[in-house]
JSON list of C-alpha atoms in Angstrom, two decimals:
[
{"chain": "Z", "resi": 619, "resn": "MET", "atom": "CA", "xyz": [88.20, -180.67, 129.67]},
{"chain": "Z", "resi": 620, "resn": "ILE", "atom": "CA", "xyz": [85.47, -181.94, 127.79]},
{"chain": "Z", "resi": 621, "resn": "ASN", "atom": "CA", "xyz": [82.31, -183.63, 127.37]},
{"chain": "Z", "resi": 622, "resn": "ILE", "atom": "CA", "xyz": [81.73, -185.52, 125.28]},
{"chain": "Z", "resi": 623, "resn": "VAL", "atom": "CA", "xyz": [78.16, -186.30, 125.45]},
{"chain": "Z", "resi": 624, "resn": "THR", "atom": "CA", "xyz": [75.68, -188.44, 122.60]},
{"chain": "Z", "resi": 625, "resn": "LEU", "atom": "CA", "xyz": [71.89, -187.46, 122.56]},
{"chain": "Z", "resi": 626, "resn": "LYS", "atom": "CA", "xyz": [69.82, -188.75, 119.88]},
{"chain": "Z", "resi": 627, "resn": "GLY", "atom": "CA", "xyz": [72.36, -190.61, 118.35]},
{"chain": "Z", "resi": 628, "resn": "THR", "atom": "CA", "xyz": [74.34, -186.88, 117.59]},
{"chain": "Z", "resi": 629, "resn": "LYS", "atom": "CA", "xyz": [77.42, -186.02, 119.91]},
{"chain": "Z", "resi": 630, "resn": "TYR", "atom": "CA", "xyz": [77.68, -182.98, 121.50]},
{"chain": "Z", "resi": 631, "resn": "MET", "atom": "CA", "xyz": [81.32, -181.37, 122.89]},
{"chain": "Z", "resi": 632, "resn": "VAL", "atom": "CA", "xyz": [79.72, -179.42, 126.84]},
{"chain": "Z", "resi": 633, "resn": "ASP", "atom": "CA", "xyz": [82.42, -177.31, 128.10]},
{"chain": "Z", "resi": 634, "resn": "VAL", "atom": "CA", "xyz": [81.58, -175.36, 130.62]},
{"chain": "Z", "resi": 635, "resn": "GLY", "atom": "CA", "xyz": [84.95, -174.46, 132.19]},
{"chain": "Z", "resi": 636, "resn": "PHE", "atom": "CA", "xyz": [86.96, -172.93, 129.75]},
{"chain": "Z", "resi": 637, "resn": "GLY", "atom": "CA", "xyz": [85.95, -169.04, 130.63]},
{"chain": "Z", "resi": 638, "resn": "GLY", "atom": "CA", "xyz": [85.37, -166.06, 128.00]},
{"chain": "Z", "resi": 639, "resn": "ASN", "atom": "CA", "xyz": [86.35, -167.38, 124.87]},
{"chain": "Z", "resi": 640, "resn": "GLY", "atom": "CA", "xyz": [85.25, -171.08, 125.80]},
{"chain": "Z", "resi": 641, "resn": "PRO", "atom": "CA", "xyz": [81.90, -172.11, 124.26]},
{"chain": "Z", "resi": 642, "resn": "THR", "atom": "CA", "xyz": [78.55, -170.18, 124.92]},
{"chain": "Z", "resi": 643, "resn": "ALA", "atom": "CA", "xyz": [76.64, -173.87, 124.39]},
{"chain": "Z", "resi": 644, "resn": "PRO", "atom": "CA", "xyz": [76.79, -177.25, 123.71]},
{"chain": "Z", "resi": 645, "resn": "LEU", "atom": "CA", "xyz": [78.40, -177.79, 120.35]},
{"chain": "Z", "resi": 646, "resn": "PRO", "atom": "CA", "xyz": [77.36, -180.48, 117.46]},
{"chain": "Z", "resi": 647, "resn": "LEU", "atom": "CA", "xyz": [80.51, -182.63, 117.00]},
{"chain": "Z", "resi": 648, "resn": "GLN", "atom": "CA", "xyz": [80.21, -181.15, 113.44]},
{"chain": "Z", "resi": 649, "resn": "ASP", "atom": "CA", "xyz": [82.83, -180.18, 111.07]},
{"chain": "Z", "resi": 650, "resn": "GLY", "atom": "CA", "xyz": [82.59, -176.38, 110.31]},
{"chain": "Z", "resi": 651, "resn": "LEU", "atom": "CA", "xyz": [79.51, -175.43, 111.08]},
{"chain": "Z", "resi": 652, "resn": "ILE", "atom": "CA", "xyz": [79.29, -172.46, 112.78]},
{"chain": "Z", "resi": 653, "resn": "HIS", "atom": "CA", "xyz": [77.73, -170.51, 115.83]},
{"chain": "Z", "resi": 654, "resn": "ASN", "atom": "CA", "xyz": [76.29, -167.60, 117.46]},
{"chain": "Z", "resi": 655, "resn": "ARG", "atom": "CA", "xyz": [78.80, -166.88, 120.65]},
{"chain": "Z", "resi": 656, "resn": "ILE", "atom": "CA", "xyz": [78.35, -163.34, 122.16]},
{"chain": "Z", "resi": 657, "resn": "TYR", "atom": "CA", "xyz": [77.45, -161.35, 119.40]},
{"chain": "Z", "resi": 658, "resn": "PRO", "atom": "CA", "xyz": [78.97, -160.48, 117.18]},
{"chain": "Z", "resi": 659, "resn": "SER", "atom": "CA", "xyz": [80.86, -163.36, 117.61]},
{"chain": "Z", "resi": 660, "resn": "GLY", "atom": "CA", "xyz": [81.00, -166.41, 116.22]},
{"chain": "Z", "resi": 661, "resn": "MET", "atom": "CA", "xyz": [82.36, -170.40, 117.24]},
{"chain": "Z", "resi": 662, "resn": "ARG", "atom": "CA", "xyz": [82.79, -173.67, 115.56]},
{"chain": "Z", "resi": 663, "resn": "LEU", "atom": "CA", "xyz": [84.78, -176.91, 115.71]},
{"chain": "Z", "resi": 664, "resn": "ILE", "atom": "CA", "xyz": [86.61, -178.39, 112.95]},
{"chain": "Z", "resi": 665, "resn": "TYR", "atom": "CA", "xyz": [88.43, -181.62, 112.19]},
{"chain": "Z", "resi": 666, "resn": "SER", "atom": "CA", "xyz": [91.54, -181.60, 111.20]},
{"chain": "Z", "resi": 667, "resn": "ASN", "atom": "CA", "xyz": [95.51, -182.28, 111.22]},
{"chain": "Z", "resi": 668, "resn": "ILE", "atom": "CA", "xyz": [96.96, -180.01, 113.12]},
{"chain": "Z", "resi": 669, "resn": "GLU", "atom": "CA", "xyz": [100.08, -179.26, 109.99]},
{"chain": "Z", "resi": 670, "resn": "SER", "atom": "CA", "xyz": [102.36, -178.06, 112.84]},
{"chain": "Z", "resi": 671, "resn": "ILE", "atom": "CA", "xyz": [102.76, -180.60, 115.30]},
{"chain": "Z", "resi": 672, "resn": "HIS", "atom": "CA", "xyz": [101.04, -184.04, 113.71]},
{"chain": "Z", "resi": 673, "resn": "THR", "atom": "CA", "xyz": [103.63, -186.04, 111.39]},
{"chain": "Z", "resi": 674, "resn": "ASP", "atom": "CA", "xyz": [100.70, -188.22, 110.82]},
{"chain": "Z", "resi": 675, "resn": "PRO", "atom": "CA", "xyz": [98.63, -186.85, 107.95]},
{"chain": "Z", "resi": 676, "resn": "THR", "atom": "CA", "xyz": [95.75, -188.83, 109.08]},
{"chain": "Z", "resi": 677, "resn": "GLN", "atom": "CA", "xyz": [95.96, -188.38, 112.58]},
{"chain": "Z", "resi": 678, "resn": "CYS", "atom": "CA", "xyz": [93.24, -185.84, 113.28]},
{"chain": "Z", "resi": 679, "resn": "VAL", "atom": "CA", "xyz": [91.82, -183.57, 116.11]},
{"chain": "Z", "resi": 680, "resn": "TRP", "atom": "CA", "xyz": [88.68, -181.67, 117.19]},
{"chain": "Z", "resi": 681, "resn": "SER", "atom": "CA", "xyz": [89.86, -177.68, 117.29]},
{"chain": "Z", "resi": 682, "resn": "PHE", "atom": "CA", "xyz": [87.08, -175.75, 119.69]},
{"chain": "Z", "resi": 683, "resn": "GLN", "atom": "CA", "xyz": [87.95, -171.24, 117.16]},
{"chain": "Z", "resi": 684, "resn": "VAL", "atom": "CA", "xyz": [86.66, -168.44, 117.69]},
{"chain": "Z", "resi": 685, "resn": "ARG", "atom": "CA", "xyz": [86.20, -165.99, 115.86]},
{"chain": "Z", "resi": 686, "resn": "GLN", "atom": "CA", "xyz": [85.50, -161.88, 117.42]},
{"chain": "Z", "resi": 687, "resn": "SER", "atom": "CA", "xyz": [83.85, -160.90, 114.34]},
{"chain": "Z", "resi": 688, "resn": "GLU", "atom": "CA", "xyz": [82.46, -161.58, 110.37]},
{"chain": "Z", "resi": 689, "resn": "GLY", "atom": "CA", "xyz": [85.59, -161.41, 108.72]},
{"chain": "Z", "resi": 690, "resn": "GLU", "atom": "CA", "xyz": [87.50, -161.98, 111.10]},
{"chain": "Z", "resi": 691, "resn": "LYS", "atom": "CA", "xyz": [89.99, -164.61, 111.37]},
{"chain": "Z", "resi": 692, "resn": "TRP", "atom": "CA", "xyz": [88.81, -167.27, 113.24]},
{"chain": "Z", "resi": 693, "resn": "GLN", "atom": "CA", "xyz": [91.49, -168.12, 116.46]},
{"chain": "Z", "resi": 694, "resn": "THR", "atom": "CA", "xyz": [92.02, -172.28, 117.50]},
{"chain": "Z", "resi": 695, "resn": "GLN", "atom": "CA", "xyz": [91.43, -171.79, 121.52]},
{"chain": "Z", "resi": 696, "resn": "TYR", "atom": "CA", "xyz": [91.88, -176.17, 122.42]},
{"chain": "Z", "resi": 697, "resn": "CYS", "atom": "CA", "xyz": [91.49, -178.68, 120.26]},
{"chain": "Z", "resi": 698, "resn": "PHE", "atom": "CA", "xyz": [90.41, -182.28, 121.51]},
{"chain": "Z", "resi": 699, "resn": "THR", "atom": "CA", "xyz": [90.21, -185.67, 120.78]},
{"chain": "Z", "resi": 700, "resn": "GLU", "atom": "CA", "xyz": [86.79, -188.84, 121.11]},
{"chain": "Z", "resi": 701, "resn": "THR", "atom": "CA", "xyz": [89.26, -190.97, 123.02]},
{"chain": "Z", "resi": 702, "resn": "GLU", "atom": "CA", "xyz": [87.57, -191.28, 126.61]},
{"chain": "Z", "resi": 703, "resn": "PHE", "atom": "CA", "xyz": [89.51, -190.97, 129.91]},
{"chain": "Z", "resi": 704, "resn": "LEU", "atom": "CA", "xyz": [89.14, -192.08, 133.11]},
{"chain": "Z", "resi": 705, "resn": "PRO", "atom": "CA", "xyz": [88.88, -191.41, 136.43]},
{"chain": "Z", "resi": 706, "resn": "GLN", "atom": "CA", "xyz": [92.83, -192.03, 137.55]},
{"chain": "Z", "resi": 707, "resn": "ASP", "atom": "CA", "xyz": [93.89, -189.30, 134.08]},
{"chain": "Z", "resi": 708, "resn": "TYR", "atom": "CA", "xyz": [91.31, -186.75, 135.97]},
{"chain": "Z", "resi": 709, "resn": "GLU", "atom": "CA", "xyz": [92.44, -186.88, 139.47]},
{"chain": "Z", "resi": 710, "resn": "ILE", "atom": "CA", "xyz": [96.46, -186.81, 136.95]},
{"chain": "Z", "resi": 711, "resn": "MET", "atom": "CA", "xyz": [94.96, -184.05, 135.66]},
{"chain": "Z", "resi": 712, "resn": "ASN", "atom": "CA", "xyz": [94.20, -181.63, 137.99]},
{"chain": "Z", "resi": 713, "resn": "PHE", "atom": "CA", "xyz": [96.88, -182.81, 140.54]},
{"chain": "Z", "resi": 714, "resn": "TRP", "atom": "CA", "xyz": [98.98, -180.36, 137.63]},
{"chain": "Z", "resi": 715, "resn": "THR", "atom": "CA", "xyz": [96.74, -177.60, 137.19]},
{"chain": "Z", "resi": 716, "resn": "SER", "atom": "CA", "xyz": [96.12, -176.88, 140.79]},
{"chain": "Z", "resi": 717, "resn": "ARG", "atom": "CA", "xyz": [99.64, -177.47, 142.27]},
{"chain": "Z", "resi": 718, "resn": "SER", "atom": "CA", "xyz": [102.73, -177.13, 139.00]},
{"chain": "Z", "resi": 719, "resn": "ARG", "atom": "CA", "xyz": [104.31, -173.82, 139.52]},
{"chain": "Z", "resi": 720, "resn": "LYS", "atom": "CA", "xyz": [104.25, -173.96, 135.78]},
{"chain": "Z", "resi": 721, "resn": "SER", "atom": "CA", "xyz": [100.41, -174.62, 135.36]},
{"chain": "Z", "resi": 722, "resn": "ILE", "atom": "CA", "xyz": [98.69, -170.86, 135.09]},
{"chain": "Z", "resi": 723, "resn": "PHE", "atom": "CA", "xyz": [95.75, -171.32, 137.61]},
{"chain": "Z", "resi": 724, "resn": "THR", "atom": "CA", "xyz": [98.39, -171.48, 140.22]},
{"chain": "Z", "resi": 725, "resn": "GLN", "atom": "CA", "xyz": [99.96, -167.90, 138.62]},
{"chain": "Z", "resi": 726, "resn": "SER", "atom": "CA", "xyz": [97.23, -166.54, 138.08]},
{"chain": "Z", "resi": 727, "resn": "ILE", "atom": "CA", "xyz": [93.35, -165.60, 139.16]},
{"chain": "Z", "resi": 728, "resn": "LEU", "atom": "CA", "xyz": [90.93, -166.36, 136.26]},
{"chain": "Z", "resi": 729, "resn": "LEU", "atom": "CA", "xyz": [87.44, -165.60, 136.34]},
{"chain": "Z", "resi": 730, "resn": "ALA", "atom": "CA", "xyz": [84.52, -165.76, 133.70]},
{"chain": "Z", "resi": 731, "resn": "LYS", "atom": "CA", "xyz": [80.60, -164.96, 134.24]},
{"chain": "Z", "resi": 732, "resn": "MET", "atom": "CA", "xyz": [78.24, -165.02, 131.15]},
{"chain": "Z", "resi": 733, "resn": "VAL", "atom": "CA", "xyz": [75.57, -162.30, 131.32]},
{"chain": "Z", "resi": 734, "resn": "MET", "atom": "CA", "xyz": [71.87, -163.25, 129.87]},
{"chain": "Z", "resi": 735, "resn": "GLU", "atom": "CA", "xyz": [69.58, -160.24, 129.61]},
{"chain": "Z", "resi": 736, "resn": "ARG", "atom": "CA", "xyz": [65.31, -161.87, 128.64]},
{"chain": "Z", "resi": 737, "resn": "GLU", "atom": "CA", "xyz": [67.01, -165.61, 127.96]},
{"chain": "Z", "resi": 738, "resn": "LYS", "atom": "CA", "xyz": [69.50, -164.16, 125.98]},
{"chain": "Z", "resi": 739, "resn": "LEU", "atom": "CA", "xyz": [73.36, -164.40, 126.23]},
{"chain": "Z", "resi": 740, "resn": "VAL", "atom": "CA", "xyz": [74.50, -160.36, 126.02]},
{"chain": "Z", "resi": 741, "resn": "GLY", "atom": "CA", "xyz": [78.38, -160.92, 127.71]},
{"chain": "Z", "resi": 742, "resn": "SER", "atom": "CA", "xyz": [80.55, -161.29, 129.93]},
{"chain": "Z", "resi": 743, "resn": "LEU", "atom": "CA", "xyz": [82.59, -160.93, 132.92]},
{"chain": "Z", "resi": 744, "resn": "THR", "atom": "CA", "xyz": [85.72, -161.78, 133.41]},
{"chain": "Z", "resi": 745, "resn": "MET", "atom": "CA", "xyz": [89.26, -161.23, 135.89]},
{"chain": "Z", "resi": 746, "resn": "PHE", "atom": "CA", "xyz": [92.18, -162.56, 135.37]},
{"chain": "Z", "resi": 747, "resn": "THR", "atom": "CA", "xyz": [94.29, -161.44, 137.61]},
{"chain": "Z", "resi": 748, "resn": "ALA", "atom": "CA", "xyz": [94.12, -157.92, 138.75]},
{"chain": "Z", "resi": 749, "resn": "GLU", "atom": "CA", "xyz": [92.39, -157.13, 135.90]},
{"chain": "Z", "resi": 750, "resn": "ALA", "atom": "CA", "xyz": [88.41, -157.19, 135.40]},
{"chain": "Z", "resi": 751, "resn": "LYS", "atom": "CA", "xyz": [87.00, -156.39, 132.12]},
{"chain": "Z", "resi": 752, "resn": "ARG", "atom": "CA", "xyz": [82.83, -156.08, 131.50]},
{"chain": "Z", "resi": 753, "resn": "ARG", "atom": "CA", "xyz": [82.08, -156.70, 128.04]},
{"chain": "Z", "resi": 754, "resn": "VAL", "atom": "CA", "xyz": [78.87, -156.35, 125.82]},
{"chain": "Z", "resi": 755, "resn": "GLY", "atom": "CA", "xyz": [78.24, -156.99, 122.55]},
{"chain": "Z", "resi": 756, "resn": "GLY", "atom": "CA", "xyz": [81.84, -157.98, 122.46]},
{"chain": "Z", "resi": 757, "resn": "GLU", "atom": "CA", "xyz": [82.88, -154.55, 123.32]},
{"chain": "Z", "resi": 758, "resn": "VAL", "atom": "CA", "xyz": [83.93, -153.66, 126.84]},
{"chain": "Z", "resi": 759, "resn": "VAL", "atom": "CA", "xyz": [81.87, -151.30, 128.21]},
{"chain": "Z", "resi": 760, "resn": "GLU", "atom": "CA", "xyz": [83.72, -151.24, 131.99]},
{"chain": "Z", "resi": 761, "resn": "SER", "atom": "CA", "xyz": [86.72, -152.67, 132.68]},
{"chain": "Z", "resi": 762, "resn": "ARG", "atom": "CA", "xyz": [88.82, -152.25, 136.46]},
{"chain": "Z", "resi": 763, "resn": "THR", "atom": "CA", "xyz": [92.61, -152.71, 137.56]},
{"chain": "Z", "resi": 764, "resn": "CYS", "atom": "CA", "xyz": [92.77, -153.85, 141.66]},
{"chain": "Z", "resi": 765, "resn": "GLN", "atom": "CA", "xyz": [95.72, -152.85, 143.24]},
{"chain": "Z", "resi": 766, "resn": "THR", "atom": "CA", "xyz": [94.76, -154.34, 146.44]},
{"chain": "Z", "resi": 767, "resn": "GLU", "atom": "CA", "xyz": [93.45, -157.75, 147.16]},
{"chain": "Z", "resi": 768, "resn": "ARG", "atom": "CA", "xyz": [90.72, -155.09, 149.03]},
{"chain": "Z", "resi": 769, "resn": "GLU", "atom": "CA", "xyz": [89.69, -154.18, 146.60]},
{"chain": "Z", "resi": 770, "resn": "ARG", "atom": "CA", "xyz": [89.58, -157.18, 144.00]},
{"chain": "Z", "resi": 771, "resn": "VAL", "atom": "CA", "xyz": [87.18, -158.81, 146.68]},
{"chain": "Z", "resi": 772, "resn": "GLU", "atom": "CA", "xyz": [84.98, -156.18, 146.04]},
{"chain": "Z", "resi": 773, "resn": "VAL", "atom": "CA", "xyz": [85.39, -156.61, 142.92]},
{"chain": "Z", "resi": 774, "resn": "LEU", "atom": "CA", "xyz": [84.75, -160.54, 143.34]},
{"chain": "Z", "resi": 775, "resn": "ARG", "atom": "CA", "xyz": [81.11, -159.21, 144.77]},
{"chain": "Z", "resi": 776, "resn": "GLU", "atom": "CA", "xyz": [79.49, -156.80, 143.16]},
{"chain": "Z", "resi": 777, "resn": "TRP", "atom": "CA", "xyz": [80.46, -158.25, 139.85]},
{"chain": "Z", "resi": 778, "resn": "PHE", "atom": "CA", "xyz": [80.37, -161.69, 140.40]},
{"chain": "Z", "resi": 779, "resn": "GLY", "atom": "CA", "xyz": [78.22, -162.36, 143.56]},
{"chain": "Z", "resi": 780, "resn": "ILE", "atom": "CA", "xyz": [81.20, -164.06, 145.08]},
{"chain": "Z", "resi": 781, "resn": "ARG", "atom": "CA", "xyz": [80.77, -163.73, 148.76]},
{"chain": "Z", "resi": 782, "resn": "LEU", "atom": "CA", "xyz": [84.47, -165.19, 150.61]},
{"chain": "Z", "resi": 783, "resn": "THR", "atom": "CA", "xyz": [84.55, -165.15, 154.44]},
{"chain": "Z", "resi": 784, "resn": "GLU", "atom": "CA", "xyz": [87.51, -162.69, 155.94]},
{"chain": "Z", "resi": 785, "resn": "GLU", "atom": "CA", "xyz": [89.18, -166.71, 156.25]},
{"chain": "Z", "resi": 786, "resn": "GLU", "atom": "CA", "xyz": [88.67, -167.32, 151.78]},
{"chain": "Z", "resi": 787, "resn": "GLU", "atom": "CA", "xyz": [90.21, -163.64, 151.90]},
{"chain": "Z", "resi": 788, "resn": "LYS", "atom": "CA", "xyz": [93.58, -164.58, 153.68]},
{"chain": "Z", "resi": 789, "resn": "GLY", "atom": "CA", "xyz": [94.08, -167.32, 152.21]},
{"chain": "Z", "resi": 790, "resn": "ILE", "atom": "CA", "xyz": [95.56, -165.56, 149.27]},
{"chain": "Z", "resi": 791, "resn": "GLU", "atom": "CA", "xyz": [98.23, -164.46, 151.40]},
{"chain": "Z", "resi": 792, "resn": "GLY", "atom": "CA", "xyz": [102.15, -165.55, 150.68]},
{"chain": "Z", "resi": 793, "resn": "LEU", "atom": "CA", "xyz": [100.72, -166.78, 147.26]},
{"chain": "Z", "resi": 794, "resn": "ALA", "atom": "CA", "xyz": [101.89, -165.83, 143.43]},
{"chain": "Z", "resi": 795, "resn": "THR", "atom": "CA", "xyz": [98.67, -164.37, 143.20]},
{"chain": "Z", "resi": 796, "resn": "GLU", "atom": "CA", "xyz": [98.45, -161.53, 146.08]},
{"chain": "Z", "resi": 797, "resn": "LEU", "atom": "CA", "xyz": [98.81, -158.53, 145.14]},
{"chain": "Z", "resi": 798, "resn": "LYS", "atom": "CA", "xyz": [100.71, -156.91, 147.59]},
{"chain": "Z", "resi": 799, "resn": "GLY", "atom": "CA", "xyz": [99.69, -153.31, 146.61]}
]
């Protein structure tokens, strides 16, 4: 889910929830304009037809793309339109992503936190299921694989600043995301 915000006549795409490969700042809806991400990576929006999907060549969407460094291939992370959604639309989308066994959010633990130094974005902390990574300048500088829930709770506290109560720690028991090691 993204938001489109209009300021002084300019529309911006705002996304605070996509994760490690998501945008790191609001992006104006301008086709092809390249923005800095976490050095040396870049990000941009492209307004185009998705040839492999659309049968109507005039049907276009905005695609958010990233590349890890200059000269590398752009990778599309997701697409969106400027269609306004209603509260009921969000309710059903949220219900599906939080309940369906087909949703990555019910099968994995996903976290992303951006790292700032002196008001400059320099890296990120990510966790995907049992694997936590600390990246600075696009390079992995530390990696930790959790074998048990106790280890994962430690990483949540030490790396992400998330402190769980005992009751919250037990909340994962019996779920597909529980580490059984």
